[in-house]
Tab-separated table of C-alpha atoms and ligand atoms in Angstrom:
chain	number	residue	atom	x	y	z
E	1	MET	CA	248.136	184.820	114.922
E	2	THR	CA	246.929	188.006	113.397
E	3	THR	CA	245.045	190.094	115.850
E	4	THR	CA	242.030	192.152	115.014
E	5	PRO	CA	242.064	195.779	116.092
E	6	ASP	CA	240.144	196.600	119.249
E	7	LEU	CA	236.461	196.004	118.728
E	8	THR	CA	233.836	198.537	119.736
E	9	ALA	CA	230.954	197.339	121.896
E	10	MET	CA	228.725	197.373	118.828
E	11	GLU	CA	231.233	195.300	116.821
E	12	GLN	CA	231.430	192.808	119.682
E	13	GLU	CA	227.627	192.508	119.652
E	14	LYS	CA	227.591	191.989	115.888
E	15	LEU	CA	230.292	189.328	116.152
E	16	ARG	CA	228.406	187.603	118.963
E	17	ALA	CA	225.240	187.503	116.866
E	18	HIS	CA	227.196	186.076	113.945
E	19	VAL	CA	228.739	183.383	116.146
E	20	ALA	CA	225.325	182.426	117.542
E	21	GLU	CA	223.968	182.187	114.014
E	22	VAL	CA	226.722	179.921	112.656
E	23	LEU	CA	226.573	177.690	115.731
E	24	THR	CA	222.788	177.415	115.420
E	25	ARG	CA	222.985	176.649	111.712
E	26	ALA	CA	225.532	173.886	112.348
E	27	ARG	CA	223.348	172.365	115.040
E	28	ALA	CA	220.257	172.419	112.837
E	29	ARG	CA	222.198	170.402	110.275
E	30	SER	CA	223.599	167.912	112.815
E	31	THR	CA	220.074	167.440	114.163
E	32	ALA	CA	218.580	166.885	110.716
E	33	LEU	CA	221.282	164.346	109.815
E	34	THR	CA	220.804	162.369	113.016
E	35	ASP	CA	216.996	162.643	113.181
E	36	ALA	CA	216.730	161.237	109.653
E	37	VAL	CA	217.444	157.661	110.767
E	38	ASP	CA	216.340	155.437	113.651
E	39	ASP	CA	218.381	154.485	116.725
E	40	HIS	CA	219.630	151.290	115.101
E	41	ASP	CA	221.071	153.255	112.172
E	42	LEU	CA	222.542	155.846	114.551
E	43	THR	CA	224.461	153.311	116.607
E	44	ARG	CA	225.643	150.815	113.975
E	45	GLN	CA	228.655	151.194	111.772
E	46	HIS	CA	227.782	151.646	108.107
E	47	SER	CA	231.375	151.306	106.929
E	48	ARG	CA	234.669	150.509	108.606
E	49	LEU	CA	235.828	153.890	107.347
E	50	MET	CA	233.258	155.766	109.365
E	51	SER	CA	232.191	156.267	112.972
E	52	PRO	CA	228.674	155.417	114.093
E	53	LEU	CA	226.614	158.600	113.610
E	54	VAL	CA	225.997	158.768	117.347
E	55	TRP	CA	229.773	158.924	117.955
E	56	ASP	CA	230.055	161.952	115.642
E	57	LEU	CA	227.204	163.672	117.476
E	58	ALA	CA	228.624	163.292	120.987
E	59	HIS	CA	232.158	164.034	119.704
E	60	ILE	CA	230.851	167.347	118.320
E	61	GLY	CA	229.501	168.138	121.791
E	62	ASN	CA	232.665	166.997	123.532
E	63	GLN	CA	234.951	169.205	121.417
E	64	GLU	CA	232.589	172.103	122.029
E	65	GLU	CA	232.703	171.413	125.751
E	66	LEU	CA	236.516	171.194	125.835
E	67	TRP	CA	237.168	174.403	123.924
E	68	LEU	CA	234.235	176.667	124.677
E	69	VAL	CA	232.806	175.585	128.052
E	70	ARG	CA	236.050	174.662	129.820
E	71	ASP	CA	238.786	176.652	128.069
E	72	VAL	CA	237.141	179.854	126.819
E	73	GLY	CA	234.396	179.888	129.481
E	74	GLY	CA	236.495	178.589	132.379
E	75	ARG	CA	233.422	176.652	133.514
E	76	ASP	CA	233.182	173.292	135.255
E	77	PRO	CA	233.208	170.212	133.036
E	78	VAL	CA	229.868	168.776	131.928
E	79	ARG	CA	231.036	165.205	131.266
E	80	GLN	CA	234.771	164.887	131.875
E	81	ASP	CA	234.266	161.119	132.149
E	82	ILE	CA	233.634	160.786	128.412
E	83	ASP	CA	236.587	162.833	127.126
E	84	GLU	CA	238.612	159.736	126.363
E	85	LEU	CA	235.786	158.007	124.460
E	86	TYR	CA	235.390	160.904	122.082
E	87	ASP	CA	239.058	161.687	121.523
E	88	ALA	CA	239.531	160.972	117.817
E	89	PHE	CA	243.229	160.246	118.360
E	90	LYS	CA	242.584	157.569	120.980
E	91	HIS	CA	240.245	155.310	119.037
E	92	ALA	CA	240.317	154.452	115.331
E	93	ARG	CA	236.967	154.729	113.543
E	94	VAL	CA	236.805	150.976	113.090
E	95	ASP	CA	236.942	150.466	116.876
E	96	ARG	CA	234.369	153.079	117.854
E	97	PRO	CA	231.179	150.938	117.670
E	98	ALA	CA	232.574	148.671	120.413
E	99	LEU	CA	233.093	151.567	122.865
E	100	PRO	CA	230.598	152.233	125.673
E	101	LEU	CA	229.235	155.253	123.792
E	102	LEU	CA	226.384	157.469	124.880
E	103	GLY	CA	223.147	156.229	123.355
E	104	PRO	CA	221.151	158.447	120.963
E	105	ALA	CA	218.941	160.039	123.638
E	106	GLU	CA	221.876	160.607	125.986
E	107	ALA	CA	224.014	162.067	123.188
E	108	ARG	CA	221.234	164.445	122.171
E	109	GLY	CA	220.795	165.562	125.779
E	110	TYR	CA	224.544	166.047	126.160
E	111	VAL	CA	225.043	168.227	123.083
E	112	THR	CA	222.030	170.352	124.071
E	113	GLU	CA	223.356	170.875	127.590
E	114	VAL	CA	226.768	171.862	126.248
E	115	ARG	CA	225.259	174.239	123.703
E	116	ASP	CA	223.149	175.986	126.335
E	117	LYS	CA	226.283	176.634	128.375
E	118	VAL	CA	228.186	177.804	125.300
E	119	LEU	CA	225.540	180.371	124.406
E	120	ASP	CA	225.830	181.665	127.957
E	121	VAL	CA	229.634	181.769	127.677
E	122	LEU	CA	229.233	183.656	124.398
E	123	ASP	CA	226.959	186.213	126.057
E	124	HIS	CA	229.652	187.034	128.595
E	125	ALA	CA	232.850	186.545	126.605
E	126	VAL	CA	235.023	189.488	125.639
E	127	LEU	CA	236.015	188.589	122.101
E	128	GLU	CA	239.499	190.025	122.205
E	129	GLY	CA	242.618	190.045	124.316
E	130	ARG	CA	243.455	186.373	124.440
E	131	PRO	CA	244.444	184.750	121.102
E	132	LEU	CA	241.882	181.959	121.466
E	133	VAL	CA	238.977	184.423	121.698
E	134	GLU	CA	240.370	187.162	119.440
E	135	GLY	CA	237.807	187.652	116.696
E	136	ALA	CA	235.846	184.756	118.289
E	137	PHE	CA	238.380	182.320	116.793
E	138	ALA	CA	237.565	179.377	119.089
E	139	PHE	CA	233.844	179.742	118.394
E	140	GLY	CA	234.534	179.832	114.658
E	141	MET	CA	236.798	176.806	114.945
E	142	ILE	CA	234.058	174.853	116.750
E	143	ALA	CA	231.380	175.859	114.229
E	144	GLN	CA	233.698	174.673	111.452
E	145	HIS	CA	234.395	171.463	113.332
E	146	GLU	CA	230.696	170.678	113.651
E	147	GLN	CA	230.052	171.428	109.982
E	148	GLN	CA	233.011	169.253	108.965
E	149	HIS	CA	231.561	166.386	110.975
E	150	ASP	CA	228.201	167.064	109.344
E	151	GLU	CA	229.881	166.529	105.992
E	152	THR	CA	231.395	163.308	107.319
E	153	MET	CA	227.974	162.226	108.591
E	154	LEU	CA	226.539	162.954	105.152
E	155	ALA	CA	229.204	160.679	103.669
E	156	THR	CA	228.055	158.019	106.153
E	157	HIS	CA	224.492	158.496	104.905
E	158	GLN	CA	225.736	157.890	101.348
E	159	LEU	CA	227.459	154.669	102.502
E	160	ARG	CA	224.394	153.469	104.383
E	161	ALA	CA	222.370	150.669	102.792
E	162	GLY	CA	218.590	150.706	102.861
E	163	ALA	CA	215.754	153.039	101.937
E	164	PRO	CA	216.518	156.725	101.255
E	165	ALA	CA	216.404	158.902	104.365
E	166	LEU	CA	217.342	162.305	102.937
E	167	ASP	CA	215.723	164.481	100.332
E	168	ALA	CA	216.596	167.701	98.528
E	169	PRO	CA	215.508	169.533	95.376
E	170	PRO	CA	217.578	169.176	92.178
E	171	PRO	CA	220.452	171.668	91.694
E	172	PRO	CA	220.314	174.388	89.014
E	173	ARG	CA	220.782	173.590	85.318
E	174	GLY	CA	224.230	173.461	83.810
E	175	ARG	CA	225.370	176.273	81.537
E	176	ARG	CA	227.520	176.250	78.469
E	177	VAL	CA	231.056	177.465	79.083
E	178	PRO	CA	232.905	179.589	76.519
E	179	ALA	CA	235.898	177.229	76.387
E	180	ALA	CA	236.911	173.898	77.895
E	181	GLU	CA	239.978	175.385	79.565
E	182	VAL	CA	241.152	178.756	80.830
E	183	LEU	CA	244.617	180.301	80.895
E	184	VAL	CA	246.087	181.417	84.184
E	185	PRO	CA	248.962	183.749	83.251
E	186	ALA	CA	252.426	183.555	84.801
E	187	GLY	CA	253.373	185.489	87.894
E	188	PRO	CA	253.527	185.444	91.642
E	189	PHE	CA	250.437	185.643	93.835
E	190	THR	CA	249.672	185.717	97.549
E	191	MET	CA	248.812	182.233	98.782
E	192	GLY	CA	247.241	181.508	102.166
E	193	THR	CA	246.099	184.160	104.610
E	194	SER	CA	247.219	186.125	107.635
E	195	THR	CA	243.986	188.103	107.972
E	196	GLU	CA	241.038	185.714	107.661
E	197	PRO	CA	239.921	185.584	111.325
E	198	TRP	CA	238.693	181.990	111.378
E	199	ALA	CA	241.331	180.510	109.064
E	200	LEU	CA	242.973	177.419	110.517
E	201	ASP	CA	246.678	177.079	111.157
E	202	ASN	CA	247.429	175.239	107.908
E	203	GLU	CA	246.054	178.142	105.832
E	204	ARG	CA	248.536	180.548	107.445
E	205	PRO	CA	250.529	182.673	106.891
E	206	ALA	CA	250.053	184.573	103.640
E	207	HIS	CA	253.132	184.190	101.452
E	208	THR	CA	254.148	184.929	97.881
E	209	VAL	CA	254.374	182.009	95.472
E	210	PRO	CA	255.601	182.153	91.869
E	211	VAL	CA	253.392	180.246	89.430
E	212	ALA	CA	254.288	179.430	85.814
E	213	PRO	CA	251.521	179.873	83.238
E	214	PHE	CA	249.078	176.996	82.961
E	215	TYR	CA	245.742	176.009	81.567
E	216	LEU	CA	243.021	174.695	83.843
E	217	ASP	CA	239.740	172.944	83.032
E	218	THR	CA	236.931	175.495	83.162
E	219	THR	CA	234.793	173.032	85.134
E	220	PRO	CA	235.397	169.853	87.117
E	221	VAL	CA	235.669	166.640	85.069
E	222	THR	CA	232.176	165.270	84.414
E	223	CYS	CA	230.709	161.778	84.765
E	224	GLY	CA	230.354	161.642	80.976
E	225	ALA	CA	234.018	162.443	80.385
E	226	TYR	CA	235.043	160.000	83.086
E	227	ALA	CA	232.910	157.245	81.497
E	228	GLU	CA	234.932	157.740	78.282
E	229	PHE	CA	238.105	157.024	80.234
E	230	ILE	CA	236.545	153.814	81.560
E	231	ASP	CA	235.172	152.790	78.172
E	232	ASP	CA	238.589	153.424	76.624
E	233	GLY	CA	240.066	150.820	78.983
E	234	GLY	CA	241.609	153.372	81.328
E	235	TYR	CA	241.385	151.091	84.344
E	236	ASP	CA	243.226	148.308	82.499
E	237	ASP	CA	246.030	150.362	81.017
E	238	ARG	CA	248.993	150.570	83.315
E	239	ARG	CA	250.455	153.502	81.362
E	240	TRP	CA	248.083	155.951	83.032
E	241	TRP	CA	248.713	154.920	86.630
E	242	THR	CA	251.512	155.662	89.066
E	243	GLY	CA	253.204	152.549	90.494
E	244	ALA	CA	251.356	152.876	93.791
E	245	GLY	CA	248.136	153.726	91.962
E	246	TRP	CA	248.340	150.644	89.744
E	247	GLU	CA	249.108	148.435	92.714
E	248	HIS	CA	246.094	149.813	94.565
E	249	ARG	CA	243.848	149.565	91.499
E	250	GLN	CA	244.768	145.854	91.229
E	251	LYS	CA	244.449	145.074	94.904
E	252	ALA	CA	241.159	146.924	95.426
E	253	GLY	CA	239.741	145.743	92.089
E	254	LEU	CA	238.817	149.279	91.018
E	255	THR	CA	236.861	149.470	87.751
E	256	ALA	CA	234.762	152.638	88.160
E	257	PRO	CA	234.041	155.356	90.758
E	258	LEU	CA	232.610	154.221	94.070
E	259	TYR	CA	228.815	153.656	93.884
E	260	TRP	CA	228.875	153.156	90.090
E	261	GLY	CA	227.414	150.055	88.433
E	262	ARG	CA	226.336	148.909	84.977
E	263	GLU	CA	222.884	148.076	83.709
E	264	GLY	CA	223.484	146.841	80.175
E	265	ARG	CA	225.389	149.621	78.440
E	266	GLN	CA	224.194	152.248	80.893
E	267	TRP	CA	226.296	153.418	83.839
E	268	THR	CA	224.246	153.844	86.984
E	269	ARG	CA	225.061	154.982	90.498
E	270	ARG	CA	223.556	155.016	93.939
E	271	VAL	CA	222.887	158.457	95.401
E	272	PHE	CA	221.714	158.468	99.017
E	273	GLY	CA	219.792	155.218	98.619
E	274	ARG	CA	218.422	155.870	95.130
E	275	GLN	CA	219.703	154.056	92.040
E	276	GLU	CA	219.850	156.246	88.952
E	277	PRO	CA	221.561	156.550	85.566
E	278	ILE	CA	224.667	158.720	85.768
E	279	THR	CA	224.157	162.334	84.733
E	280	PRO	CA	226.740	162.918	81.989
E	281	ASN	CA	227.267	166.640	82.626
E	282	GLU	CA	227.509	166.354	86.422
E	283	PRO	CA	230.983	166.506	87.985
E	284	VAL	CA	232.278	163.027	88.791
E	285	LEU	CA	232.354	162.166	92.505
E	286	HIS	CA	233.833	159.451	94.682
E	287	VAL	CA	237.090	158.899	92.845
E	288	SER	CA	240.395	158.397	94.607
E	289	TRP	CA	243.463	160.532	93.940
E	290	TYR	CA	244.927	157.593	92.019
E	291	GLU	CA	241.919	157.485	89.701
E	292	ALA	CA	241.920	161.254	89.221
E	293	ASP	CA	245.629	161.186	88.417
E	294	ALA	CA	245.197	158.280	85.964
E	295	TYR	CA	242.343	160.068	84.179
E	296	ALA	CA	244.464	163.198	83.826
E	297	ARG	CA	247.347	161.251	82.256
E	298	TRP	CA	244.935	159.475	79.896
E	299	ALA	CA	243.641	162.899	78.846
E	300	GLY	CA	247.229	164.066	78.181
E	301	ARG	CA	247.059	166.388	81.158
E	302	ARG	CA	247.847	166.412	84.883
E	303	LEU	CA	246.299	167.411	88.182
E	304	PRO	CA	246.914	171.050	89.153
E	305	THR	CA	249.244	171.784	92.035
E	306	GLU	CA	247.696	173.281	95.130
E	307	ALA	CA	249.312	176.663	94.364
E	308	GLU	CA	247.936	176.578	90.810
E	309	TRP	CA	244.471	175.796	92.106
E	310	GLU	CA	244.566	178.636	94.607
E	311	LYS	CA	245.920	181.132	92.108
E	312	ALA	CA	243.159	180.216	89.626
E	313	ALA	CA	240.589	180.604	92.391
E	314	ARG	CA	241.801	183.798	94.048
E	315	PHE	CA	244.122	185.890	91.893
E	316	ASP	CA	242.678	188.927	90.161
E	317	PRO	CA	245.088	190.116	87.425
E	318	ALA	CA	243.171	193.400	87.071
E	319	THR	CA	244.123	194.492	90.568
E	320	GLY	CA	247.045	192.175	91.335
E	321	LEU	CA	245.228	191.275	94.533
E	322	THR	CA	244.243	187.904	95.927
E	323	ARG	CA	240.530	187.561	96.656
E	324	ARG	CA	238.886	185.612	99.455
E	325	TYR	CA	236.770	183.720	96.926
E	326	PRO	CA	236.728	183.377	93.118
E	327	TRP	CA	233.892	185.919	92.826
E	328	GLY	CA	235.329	188.462	95.265
E	329	ASN	CA	235.292	188.935	99.000
E	330	ALA	CA	231.612	188.248	99.810
E	331	ASP	CA	230.824	185.088	101.786
E	332	PRO	CA	229.542	182.128	99.743
E	333	ASP	CA	225.825	181.901	99.156
E	334	THR	CA	223.667	179.945	96.766
E	335	SER	CA	224.010	182.524	93.983
E	336	TYR	CA	227.769	181.944	93.852
E	337	ALA	CA	228.283	178.297	94.631
E	338	ASN	CA	226.705	174.952	95.485
E	339	VAL	CA	227.532	174.761	99.186
E	340	GLY	CA	225.708	174.059	102.431
E	341	GLN	CA	224.011	170.802	101.416
E	342	ALA	CA	221.280	172.799	99.646
E	343	PHE	CA	221.201	169.865	97.227
E	344	LEU	CA	222.379	166.310	97.661
E	345	ARG	CA	224.687	166.398	94.664
E	346	PRO	CA	227.022	168.592	92.649
E	347	ALA	CA	225.440	170.957	90.127
E	348	PRO	CA	226.030	170.246	86.416
E	349	ALA	CA	229.243	171.545	84.861
E	350	GLY	CA	229.079	175.228	83.975
E	351	SER	CA	226.600	176.135	86.702
E	352	TYR	CA	227.031	179.278	88.804
E	353	PRO	CA	228.509	181.636	86.175
E	354	GLY	CA	228.200	184.358	88.845
E	355	GLY	CA	230.749	182.485	90.935
E	356	ALA	CA	233.387	182.290	88.205
E	357	ALA	CA	236.966	183.289	89.015
E	358	PRO	CA	238.688	186.140	87.153
E	359	CYS	CA	240.413	183.508	84.965
E	360	GLY	CA	236.983	182.180	83.938
E	361	ALA	CA	237.064	178.861	85.841
E	362	ARG	CA	233.726	177.892	87.381
E	363	GLN	CA	232.653	175.869	90.390
E	364	LEU	CA	236.025	176.095	92.124
E	365	ILE	CA	234.111	176.531	95.377
E	366	GLY	CA	231.455	173.946	96.210
E	367	ASP	CA	230.154	170.987	94.169
E	368	VAL	CA	233.126	168.592	94.553
E	369	TRP	CA	236.339	168.655	96.545
E	370	GLU	CA	239.135	168.771	93.980
E	371	TRP	CA	242.187	166.583	94.288
E	372	THR	CA	245.437	168.428	93.637
E	373	SER	CA	248.843	166.926	92.852
E	374	SER	CA	250.305	168.361	96.073
E	375	ASP	CA	251.231	166.625	99.307
E	376	PHE	CA	249.913	168.188	102.521
E	377	GLY	CA	252.605	170.329	104.102
E	378	PRO	CA	253.204	173.515	106.070
E	379	TYR	CA	253.478	176.947	104.494
E	380	PRO	CA	256.695	178.863	105.190
E	381	GLY	CA	256.344	180.350	108.673
E	382	PHE	CA	253.718	177.811	109.780
E	383	GLU	CA	252.896	177.737	113.475
E	384	ALA	CA	250.737	174.998	114.991
E	385	TRP	CA	247.603	176.590	116.429
E	386	PRO	CA	245.726	176.122	118.664
E	387	TYR	CA	247.008	172.565	119.071
E	388	LYS	CA	249.536	170.353	117.309
E	389	GLU	CA	246.979	167.744	116.287
E	390	TYR	CA	244.988	170.189	114.203
E	391	SER	CA	247.235	169.896	111.130
E	392	GLU	CA	250.878	169.344	111.964
E	393	VAL	CA	250.649	165.637	112.718
E	394	PHE	CA	249.197	165.076	109.224
E	395	PHE	CA	251.925	166.868	107.263
E	396	GLY	CA	253.741	164.500	104.939
E	397	PRO	CA	253.668	162.788	101.561
E	398	GLU	CA	251.046	160.218	102.585
E	399	TYR	CA	248.276	162.829	102.334
E	400	LYS	CA	247.161	164.676	99.203
E	401	VAL	CA	245.545	168.102	99.354
E	402	LEU	CA	241.968	168.692	98.199
E	403	ARG	CA	240.606	172.162	97.531
E	404	GLY	CA	237.420	174.092	97.060
E	405	GLY	CA	234.866	172.156	99.085
E	406	SER	CA	231.922	170.065	97.962
E	407	PHE	CA	228.153	170.595	97.878
E	408	ALA	CA	228.298	169.310	101.470
E	409	VAL	CA	230.620	171.967	102.922
E	410	SER	CA	229.186	174.830	104.876
E	411	ALA	CA	230.055	178.433	104.055
E	412	VAL	CA	231.781	178.739	107.442
E	413	ALA	CA	234.188	175.895	106.590
E	414	CYS	CA	234.880	176.933	103.021
E	415	ARG	CA	237.335	179.549	101.811
E	416	GLY	CA	239.664	180.178	98.890
E	417	THR	CA	242.455	179.293	101.314
E	418	PHE	CA	240.817	176.256	102.948
E	419	ARG	CA	242.888	173.043	102.725
E	420	ASN	CA	241.564	169.534	103.100
E	421	TRP	CA	243.709	166.405	103.009
E	422	ASP	CA	243.219	162.680	102.698
E	423	TYR	CA	244.886	159.459	101.642
E	424	PRO	CA	245.157	158.967	97.870
E	425	ILE	CA	243.050	155.779	98.087
E	426	ARG	CA	240.019	157.443	99.703
E	427	ARG	CA	236.745	157.476	97.738
E	428	GLN	CA	233.934	157.892	100.255
E	429	ILE	CA	234.570	161.649	100.524
E	430	PHE	CA	232.754	163.979	98.105
E	431	ALA	CA	235.798	164.354	95.894
E	432	GLY	CA	236.236	164.893	92.183
E	433	PHE	CA	238.879	166.842	90.279
E	434	ARG	CA	239.770	169.005	87.322
E	435	THR	CA	242.864	168.754	85.135
E	436	ALA	CA	245.567	171.172	84.034
E	437	ARG	CA	248.444	171.483	81.560
E	438	SER	CA	251.488	173.708	81.608
E	439	GLY	CA	251.359	176.884	79.521
E	440	GLU	CA	253.582	177.904	76.616
E	441	ALA	CA	256.074	180.048	78.451
E	442	GLU	CA	257.114	177.114	80.590
E	443	LEU	CA	257.563	174.908	77.537
E	444	ALA	CA	259.605	177.515	75.615
B	508	FE2	FE1	236.517	165.936	115.147
């Protein structure tokens, strides 16, 4: 772990205020997502892929209790008796509805009690000295954890049948982009981080990676472009699919992205309980890695590697430095990117010109998670932290890496270095993609 230099009392106070703010923001979102539906919808399972919403809520509180009340705070347990119920490694999602879970009122009371204790722990904690509290790491980890579960709960809302329960204004208009693709020149860049205080173990350490020149789509692939792939028979043409992808496409009967349907010649989709025509210039969502990969082959292109994606997002050729975000080092806000569930959908392609990367690519952060061609693995010098189950147990070729975050990620859980991973068949996550092709120098 990188340690921050000794903090002055004033810096400690500022950090404490920041921690309180991100924790409070996460809780406001968890509350809104769980207050939006009745007790029946909180306790039932909306999909075998997801936990009941009330499991997510109490699990958020339980993780917070384990790390911040007991470990950082050294306080007595609040509900040690429920640790096992809310251990994600002990019970598969499909089995969770049958567990003797806390009911909605009990779960709400539990997370509130834990949070009250945590804010007291925060008031007294010295945010340096011990690696777990250095730079308030454990608090940042827990805020990220809650926001990640909020994104999962939002995905459960999208899976839920019945009347709409969530509302949001429309995102900004799309903008024209100067060109369909951008060139990312050859050369090494610094991938990952050793300095970002709340970066998770899999983002560490910073290391130099050579990258051959390549072209990358300026924006994520849109619904309109994806519909052309479908209409061109892409789902029925084995040439575009990997062996495993074709097998899965056959077995699962895939014919279009999840939530898509046809009304006559018009493609429609369901968005948080509302049926609507697809928006042609909106980034496509809810496609598996296999579908993204097949589209790219059909288009005569390929998915970018994880290193290519990160170089496009972070490398500034003018300075030779790697930025925190495509637009620079400032934290994400709504002028740079569609994050934080400000809207219930990705913004149209070309939006957020102010958030463009030095290479010209837009919407790398926010809007849709982007599948990459890379398997999830450790960086050179990786050390599991603060526990093995955070990332290490998931390393391997069965998981593909996604980058950039969706409209449903929070700023606290979204960085140029942030890595997400999932099975290549998964479609309920807010994932889309963009495509790439190798540049001339590599072909010469
Ligand atoms: Fe969790």
